[in-house]
XYZ file of C-alpha atoms in Angstrom:
558
model
C 140.683 39.352 127.972
C 137.140 38.869 128.536
C 136.646 39.148 124.661
C 138.300 37.072 121.728
C 139.911 39.328 119.117
C 137.044 37.883 116.339
C 134.332 39.175 119.163
C 136.009 42.452 119.323
C 136.075 42.937 115.678
C 132.655 42.166 115.585
C 131.770 44.873 117.845
C 133.936 47.236 115.914
C 132.148 46.273 112.728
C 128.861 46.889 114.676
C 130.127 50.419 115.665
C 131.413 51.461 112.145
C 128.119 50.642 110.760
C 126.237 52.665 113.188
C 128.690 55.555 112.348
C 128.062 54.967 108.430
C 124.073 55.062 109.011
C 124.450 58.329 111.608
C 126.549 59.692 108.502
C 124.210 58.869 106.179
C 121.392 60.660 108.074
C 123.523 63.868 108.590
C 124.480 63.652 105.132
C 120.913 63.147 103.808
C 120.057 66.188 105.804
C 122.504 68.710 104.962
C 124.162 67.698 101.729
C 122.847 70.842 100.414
C 124.354 72.950 103.077
C 127.566 71.575 103.599
C 130.428 70.110 101.333
C 132.014 66.873 102.095
C 129.640 65.101 103.961
C 129.441 62.453 101.045
C 133.136 61.916 101.499
C 133.154 61.452 105.097
C 130.210 59.044 104.818
C 132.225 57.043 101.917
C 134.825 57.058 104.547
C 132.833 55.039 107.218
C 131.862 52.831 104.354
C 135.089 51.900 103.708
C 136.141 51.344 107.047
C 133.209 49.108 107.698
C 133.694 47.035 104.557
C 137.674 46.657 105.536
C 136.421 45.288 108.977
C 133.825 43.094 107.378
C 136.534 41.229 105.199
C 138.673 40.824 108.051
C 135.779 38.929 109.949
C 135.246 36.877 106.840
C 138.894 35.329 106.802
C 138.730 31.485 106.493
C 135.704 32.196 104.310
C 136.923 34.139 101.913
C 140.412 34.360 100.289
C 143.123 35.073 102.826
C 144.397 38.089 100.131
C 140.909 39.494 100.072
C 140.566 39.213 103.995
C 144.065 40.363 104.607
C 145.725 42.798 101.641
C 142.369 43.887 100.491
C 140.727 44.479 103.885
C 143.776 46.510 105.318
C 144.113 48.467 102.125
C 140.534 49.611 102.273
C 140.987 50.769 106.269
C 143.947 52.814 104.990
C 141.953 54.344 102.244
C 139.005 54.972 104.763
C 141.342 57.235 106.739
C 142.731 58.932 103.407
C 139.098 59.596 102.414
C 138.239 60.977 105.629
C 141.125 63.546 105.322
C 139.981 64.684 101.853
C 136.094 64.793 103.318
C 137.528 67.164 105.997
C 139.270 69.430 103.355
C 136.162 69.368 101.278
C 134.316 70.029 104.652
C 136.726 73.099 105.664
C 136.999 74.560 101.888
C 140.837 73.775 102.208
C 141.109 71.322 99.575
C 144.995 70.394 98.671
C 146.284 68.271 95.974
C 146.296 64.569 96.866
C 148.989 62.977 94.315
C 151.202 62.037 96.981
C 148.741 60.481 98.883
C 147.688 58.528 96.244
C 151.665 57.451 95.804
C 151.465 56.662 99.725
C 148.672 53.871 99.176
C 150.137 52.713 96.239
C 152.914 51.984 97.900
C 151.089 50.592 100.817
C 148.879 47.935 98.765
C 152.365 47.061 97.137
C 154.314 46.407 100.487
C 151.290 44.629 102.410
C 151.007 42.266 98.893
C 154.876 41.460 99.068
C 154.599 40.572 102.958
C 151.372 38.653 101.999
C 152.446 36.733 99.176
C 156.226 37.040 98.604
C 157.718 37.164 102.504
C 154.681 36.288 104.694
C 154.890 38.544 107.668
C 151.816 39.960 109.696
C 154.240 41.993 111.770
C 155.619 43.973 108.768
C 151.801 44.494 107.680
C 150.838 45.738 110.774
C 154.076 47.920 111.120
C 153.268 49.310 107.403
C 149.565 49.828 108.626
C 150.321 51.851 111.725
C 153.079 53.896 109.458
C 150.912 55.149 107.193
C 148.105 55.608 109.584
C 150.315 57.912 111.243
C 151.078 59.984 108.138
C 147.506 60.379 107.226
C 146.733 61.043 110.936
C 149.391 63.869 110.740
C 148.047 65.370 107.598
C 144.561 65.612 109.569
C 145.863 67.283 112.565
C 147.904 69.689 110.464
C 144.604 70.785 108.245
C 142.501 71.263 111.353
C 145.029 73.064 113.504
C 147.228 74.870 110.975
C 145.186 75.366 107.475
C 141.572 75.601 108.509
C 140.514 79.274 108.775
C 140.285 80.846 112.539
C 136.850 81.277 112.515
C 136.000 77.663 111.367
C 138.490 76.331 114.088
C 136.257 76.416 116.802
C 133.862 74.020 114.745
C 136.573 71.345 113.934
C 138.668 71.343 117.233
C 136.760 68.515 118.668
C 137.325 66.159 115.312
C 141.123 67.539 115.947
C 141.417 66.608 119.160
C 140.137 62.683 118.332
C 142.661 62.737 115.486
C 145.470 63.750 117.972
C 144.451 60.749 120.557
C 144.436 58.668 117.207
C 147.904 60.114 115.655
C 149.526 58.868 119.618
C 147.695 55.495 119.890
C 148.923 54.837 116.397
C 152.429 56.159 117.313
C 152.299 54.227 120.503
C 151.606 50.533 118.467
C 154.385 51.578 115.858
C 156.743 51.754 118.435
C 155.643 48.785 120.005
C 155.464 46.755 116.700
C 159.140 47.811 116.304
C 159.916 46.655 119.530
C 157.665 43.686 119.776
C 157.012 42.094 116.295
C 153.779 39.805 116.297
C 154.683 36.455 116.806
C 151.944 34.761 115.093
C 150.791 34.715 111.737
C 147.353 34.760 112.150
C 146.093 38.103 113.738
C 142.940 36.219 115.414
C 145.518 34.797 117.539
C 147.450 37.815 117.868
C 147.318 37.740 122.028
C 147.089 40.992 124.070
C 148.797 43.184 121.294
C 145.983 42.644 119.009
C 143.186 43.183 121.669
C 144.663 46.593 122.604
C 144.641 47.185 118.598
C 141.160 46.443 118.068
C 139.986 48.018 121.635
C 141.849 51.119 120.749
C 140.636 51.597 117.384
C 137.012 50.541 118.419
C 137.108 53.528 120.928
C 138.499 55.730 118.804
C 136.079 54.849 116.363
C 133.171 55.882 118.745
C 134.873 59.167 119.716
C 135.707 59.820 115.622
C 131.507 59.246 114.977
C 130.664 61.389 118.091
C 133.244 64.033 116.835
C 132.043 64.356 113.440
C 128.238 64.782 114.448
C 129.686 67.437 117.097
C 131.365 69.040 114.169
C 128.511 69.340 111.722
C 126.496 70.514 114.571
C 128.640 73.096 115.970
C 128.990 74.144 112.331
C 125.355 74.355 111.935
C 124.830 75.928 115.188
C 127.445 78.408 114.391
C 125.707 79.581 110.721
C 122.353 79.922 112.541
C 123.778 82.064 115.134
C 125.506 84.116 112.180
C 122.141 84.024 110.337
C 120.181 85.111 113.553
C 122.970 87.858 114.188
C 122.466 89.080 110.913
C 118.759 89.094 110.657
C 118.759 91.001 113.818
C 120.813 93.676 112.938
C 118.571 93.698 109.874
C 115.557 93.902 112.016
C 117.133 96.797 114.192
C 118.804 98.869 111.649
C 115.591 98.960 109.439
C 114.081 102.349 108.880
C 110.840 101.255 108.898
C 108.974 100.221 112.067
C 108.866 96.825 112.124
C 106.917 94.347 114.841
C 105.917 90.850 115.422
C 102.591 90.005 117.102
C 101.460 86.464 117.964
C 97.780 85.175 116.386
C 97.201 83.424 119.050
C 96.464 86.299 121.471
C 97.326 89.231 119.267
C 99.684 90.463 121.740
C 103.149 92.305 120.593
C 106.423 90.522 121.477
C 109.093 92.498 119.826
C 109.459 95.760 118.035
C 112.757 97.133 116.321
C 114.372 100.763 116.895
C 112.608 102.068 113.606
C 109.242 101.375 115.335
C 110.056 103.499 118.035
C 111.564 106.324 116.045
C 108.603 106.365 114.102
C 105.686 105.849 116.662
C 107.470 107.270 119.810
C 106.395 104.001 121.328
C 109.477 102.598 123.550
C 109.425 98.568 123.122
C 108.289 98.425 126.965
C 105.377 100.687 126.204
C 104.217 98.268 123.836
C 105.433 94.452 124.209
C 102.472 92.476 125.638
C 99.882 94.596 124.375
C 97.815 94.870 121.451
C 97.707 97.505 118.901
C 94.197 98.209 119.941
C 95.403 98.519 123.391
C 97.520 101.617 122.696
C 95.268 103.394 120.415
C 97.493 102.539 117.565
C 94.809 103.378 114.935
C 93.438 106.699 113.523
C 90.556 104.353 111.564
C 89.560 101.279 112.890
C 87.942 100.359 109.705
C 91.295 100.391 108.294
C 92.556 97.898 110.549
C 89.306 95.462 110.021
C 90.347 95.511 106.210
C 93.985 94.463 107.128
C 92.581 91.789 109.349
C 90.469 90.642 106.322
C 92.965 90.549 103.785
C 95.619 88.985 105.860
C 93.685 86.473 106.167
C 93.573 85.587 102.636
C 97.030 86.108 102.350
C 100.015 88.437 102.881
C 99.384 92.119 102.802
C 101.659 94.736 100.950
C 101.530 98.606 100.673
C 98.186 99.267 102.137
C 98.455 103.257 102.898
C 96.800 103.633 106.687
C 96.347 106.442 108.788
C 97.919 105.831 112.503
C 98.387 107.659 115.765
C 102.057 108.466 117.373
C 102.651 108.057 121.069
C 102.239 111.939 121.091
C 98.553 111.943 119.570
C 100.339 113.410 116.230
C 98.758 111.558 113.261
C 100.848 109.976 110.842
C 100.525 107.980 107.398
C 102.087 104.824 106.391
C 102.516 102.100 103.724
C 101.450 98.996 105.980
C 102.518 95.527 104.958
C 102.314 92.462 106.610
C 102.993 88.635 106.349
C 102.211 85.620 108.299
C 105.059 83.760 109.525
C 106.456 80.743 111.723
C 108.580 81.495 114.689
C 109.488 78.743 116.893
C 106.296 76.727 115.607
C 103.978 79.667 116.781
C 102.165 81.386 114.038
C 102.948 85.300 114.118
C 102.177 88.315 112.180
C 105.817 90.056 110.894
C 104.158 94.139 110.334
C 106.495 96.713 108.301
C 105.262 100.352 108.287
C 106.988 103.010 106.436
C 106.292 106.697 107.327
C 105.415 108.619 104.370
C 103.743 111.634 106.512
C 106.270 113.978 105.326
C 105.861 112.706 101.438
C 102.026 112.870 101.867
C 102.196 116.568 103.147
C 104.420 117.490 99.835
C 102.102 115.687 97.482
C 99.329 117.549 99.146
C 101.111 120.844 98.781
C 102.317 120.219 94.956
C 98.958 118.858 94.166
C 97.203 121.992 95.633
C 100.038 124.356 93.643
C 99.013 122.346 90.491
C 95.395 123.049 91.028
C 96.342 126.682 90.941
C 98.678 126.720 88.444
C 95.931 124.979 86.535
C 93.333 127.631 87.555
C 95.616 130.542 86.478
C 96.594 128.788 83.287
C 93.019 127.914 82.462
C 91.638 131.717 82.846
C 94.844 132.662 81.096
C 94.119 130.242 78.025
C 90.566 131.222 78.229
C 91.445 135.185 77.778
C 93.836 134.126 74.979
C 91.203 132.309 73.125
C 88.737 134.991 73.439
C 91.239 137.718 71.949
C 91.924 135.094 69.178
C 88.455 134.807 68.142
C 88.594 138.536 68.283
C 91.515 138.793 66.214
C 89.791 136.089 63.747
C 86.629 138.370 63.314
C 88.555 141.319 62.719
C 90.612 139.643 60.297
C 87.378 138.481 58.275
C 86.037 142.102 58.588
C 89.182 143.566 57.288
C 89.077 140.995 54.477
C 86.000 142.062 53.260
C 86.713 145.728 53.320
C 89.947 145.662 51.361
C 90.069 145.070 47.571
C 93.800 144.895 47.110
C 94.695 141.595 46.496
C 98.387 142.009 48.347
C 96.879 143.266 51.571
C 94.295 139.926 51.244
C 97.057 137.681 51.305
C 98.383 139.250 54.156
C 95.451 139.075 55.937
C 94.784 135.425 55.126
C 98.839 134.566 56.567
C 97.571 136.523 59.590
C 94.364 134.568 59.979
C 96.143 131.277 59.204
C 98.834 131.509 61.599
C 96.138 132.723 64.554
C 93.961 129.929 64.055
C 97.203 127.373 64.383
C 97.911 129.700 67.359
C 94.200 128.751 68.599
C 94.848 124.897 67.805
C 97.820 124.638 69.792
C 96.491 126.563 72.570
C 93.205 124.092 72.533
C 95.157 121.481 72.280
C 97.676 121.970 75.177
C 94.622 122.519 77.160
C 93.769 118.516 76.957
C 97.009 118.096 78.777
C 97.054 120.593 81.686
C 96.647 117.980 84.153
C 99.581 115.950 83.214
C 101.236 114.572 86.305
C 99.015 116.403 88.462
C 96.815 113.107 89.666
C 98.324 110.180 91.408
C 98.639 107.256 88.696
C 96.487 104.337 88.860
C 96.081 100.728 87.700
C 94.268 100.876 84.419
C 93.415 98.165 81.769
C 94.348 98.894 78.314
C 91.731 96.022 77.170
C 88.818 98.298 78.787
C 89.989 101.552 77.677
C 90.178 100.121 73.787
C 86.557 99.597 74.325
C 85.486 103.280 74.987
C 83.168 104.907 72.588
C 85.472 107.772 71.532
C 88.197 105.635 70.078
C 85.536 102.931 68.505
C 84.069 106.078 67.022
C 87.115 107.244 65.173
C 88.199 103.675 63.941
C 85.091 103.797 61.937
C 85.894 100.882 59.278
C 89.269 100.087 60.269
C 89.600 96.535 62.291
C 90.806 97.020 65.836
C 92.545 93.641 67.134
C 92.545 93.549 70.907
C 94.922 91.021 72.210
C 96.008 92.760 75.593
C 94.476 90.009 77.882
C 93.947 91.239 81.472
C 97.157 93.272 82.248
C 96.752 96.062 84.140
C 99.674 99.198 84.261
C 100.204 101.778 86.781
C 100.387 105.141 84.702
C 99.139 108.432 84.734
C 95.573 108.955 84.451
C 96.212 110.176 80.863
C 96.819 106.873 79.562
C 93.422 106.826 77.881
C 94.503 109.880 75.788
C 97.773 107.980 75.151
C 95.694 105.251 73.421
C 93.552 107.503 71.981
C 96.383 109.592 70.188
C 97.962 106.146 68.991
C 94.982 105.308 67.093
C 94.180 108.736 65.971
C 97.907 109.336 64.824
C 97.091 106.139 62.587
C 93.760 106.839 61.398
C 95.115 110.495 60.491
C 98.622 109.271 58.770
C 97.735 105.713 57.444
C 97.939 105.041 54.108
C 95.410 102.240 52.976
C 94.795 101.728 56.656
C 92.698 98.282 57.665
C 94.029 97.084 60.952
C 95.113 98.369 63.998
C 96.077 95.535 66.519
C 97.241 95.752 70.408
C 98.935 92.927 71.924
C 100.820 92.265 75.070
C 103.571 89.760 76.460
C 105.881 89.000 79.248
C 109.503 89.404 79.021
C 112.053 89.162 81.822
C 110.030 90.475 84.454
C 108.846 93.401 82.066
C 105.307 93.798 80.215
C 105.882 94.318 76.676
C 102.763 96.073 75.108
C 103.086 96.405 70.743
C 100.637 98.865 68.898
C 100.530 97.580 65.051
C 99.085 99.116 62.130
C 99.231 98.251 58.686
C 99.232 101.970 57.641
C 102.710 102.428 55.592
C 104.800 103.368 58.921
C 107.331 105.813 59.487
C 110.631 106.047 57.409
C 113.606 104.862 59.200
C 115.275 108.557 59.876
C 112.474 109.946 61.263
C 111.552 107.113 64.058
C 113.524 108.942 66.650
C 112.786 112.123 65.211
C 108.807 111.739 65.734
C 109.039 111.666 69.491
C 111.045 115.175 69.576
C 108.672 118.363 70.521
C 107.585 120.215 67.279
C 108.100 117.260 64.903
C 105.331 116.075 62.756
C 102.607 117.315 60.267
C 100.019 118.605 62.926
C 100.859 120.042 66.128
C 104.260 118.521 66.563
C 103.456 117.647 70.182
C 101.315 114.038 69.868
C 104.272 111.498 70.096
C 106.107 113.778 72.294
C 103.333 113.976 74.827
C 102.736 110.318 74.605
C 106.181 109.674 75.708
C 106.398 111.948 78.405
C 102.677 110.747 80.044
C 104.242 106.932 79.974
C 107.592 108.243 81.279
C 106.005 109.574 84.749
C 105.777 105.576 85.957
C 108.932 104.677 84.118
C 107.210 103.260 80.844
C 109.359 103.585 77.733
C 108.184 103.429 74.098
C 109.914 103.327 70.690
C 108.900 102.546 67.210
C 110.437 99.744 65.535
C 108.079 98.865 62.694
C 109.155 97.934 59.086
C 108.678 100.999 56.602
C 106.409 100.504 53.966
C 104.329 97.996 55.964
C 103.236 99.643 58.747
C 103.821 101.610 62.917
C 105.197 99.281 65.320
C 105.339 101.063 68.987
C 106.968 98.919 71.683
C 105.962 99.912 74.976
C 107.809 98.621 77.595
C 105.988 98.360 81.296
C 108.790 97.776 84.053
C 108.508 95.189 86.671
C 106.280 96.237 89.313
C 104.392 98.374 87.539
C 102.415 95.982 85.884
C 100.009 93.114 87.049
C 96.995 90.519 85.781
C 93.613 91.764 87.094
C 91.828 89.506 89.415
């Protein structure tokens, strides 16, 4: 042969070190994505260490260069098996393999220390190599799930070659035992062993790299297929445009369904080219907003291909696709919803007009009734009749008060909710006026909540309830804090509070000392935007109303 065994082993060491480096890079890049890479890396390090110790024979103790070195080689193969099990998610018990490893170590030690025989050591090395090769092949071709077999098939084929080569070596060594006790003088058989395992080592690292690459590509393709299905099946109109030229390069089926434009109608064109915008200033506002970040939930007015107008909720975000900056646009069609909202709003206006007229007529008649009560009261002298007239007058005044009170809430739920700042609401004059000498601690910060426009009335009624019913009231406090995504708003006073068995009753319609509608309507107003309120104060100390604004219903003012 051209090279001696020591030179071939040195080349083998270099190949194994390169394999360790390659696996180290792969492990570093994909350690969080795939399990088992660290174990496979460790197996290449063990193999490199074993070869390195063999090369040091004559420099280090022979026991280390022979027994320890060969044990590291066979351990590296076992660790490769464990790594592949972990990579494929088919981990099994290893107690039998640890027993095999122990038997091998004892046998090699015996045939070095007690009955020196390089031939027997090589037979045991080939035998246990065959045992671990069989387990690896069984794992890859039988145990691994069918969807993963194409990924690991390449390493399986290499390990079959490894198994066949080891079986051939085992047969040769059984028939033609080594006639030398020094491996570096093992002749042709030694050279065949080193060259064979050198080539198999090269194929193994190539196969491992291809295995990881195929699995990565497989997962990327699966993700791409998943997102493609999500893209196409989305009920929203989705389109992708390039920032470089503003042209559309992809749209989904939802886009065609909502706008009437097929993919061939719009791909390669700008949205301006297809007369997509009903109000061009809306596009300018969106472009300006997008330059500062993503756009979310903006109402826009667009044109379908047929020329029909539509209303949509427009969202957009800048993303990178194949190293090119693009804009992902999503449009939700709310045209029908807006029509229904407008119809409801119009019907509410008509109902409010009717109830306003009716309420006005009833109040006029109540005033007439009260005037007649006073005249009749003055014209009779029977005390019993006067008492009855006073009862009639009192009940009539209560009816007047109730009708006037409900008039304040006739617009409840008829207008679009909006973002409101409680900190600013507390500074309004009507609230400051009823406080008089009561101290108001406003610790709301810059939180805004999405609520019905009657939120101001909610705040006013809470304060007025404390003023009206509080005992020795001196202080009212508003505060807020975030909790598990929600916003908790706390209203507290030091006016005595609500007794335990009346806490929930106080929110019932008709319960209370005045109209019996105050807290009931407060809860109803807040519930329009899914805001909840409960009372959990300590009786005798003061009320404590906890208002919970769900995630998405609050924000920090900018």
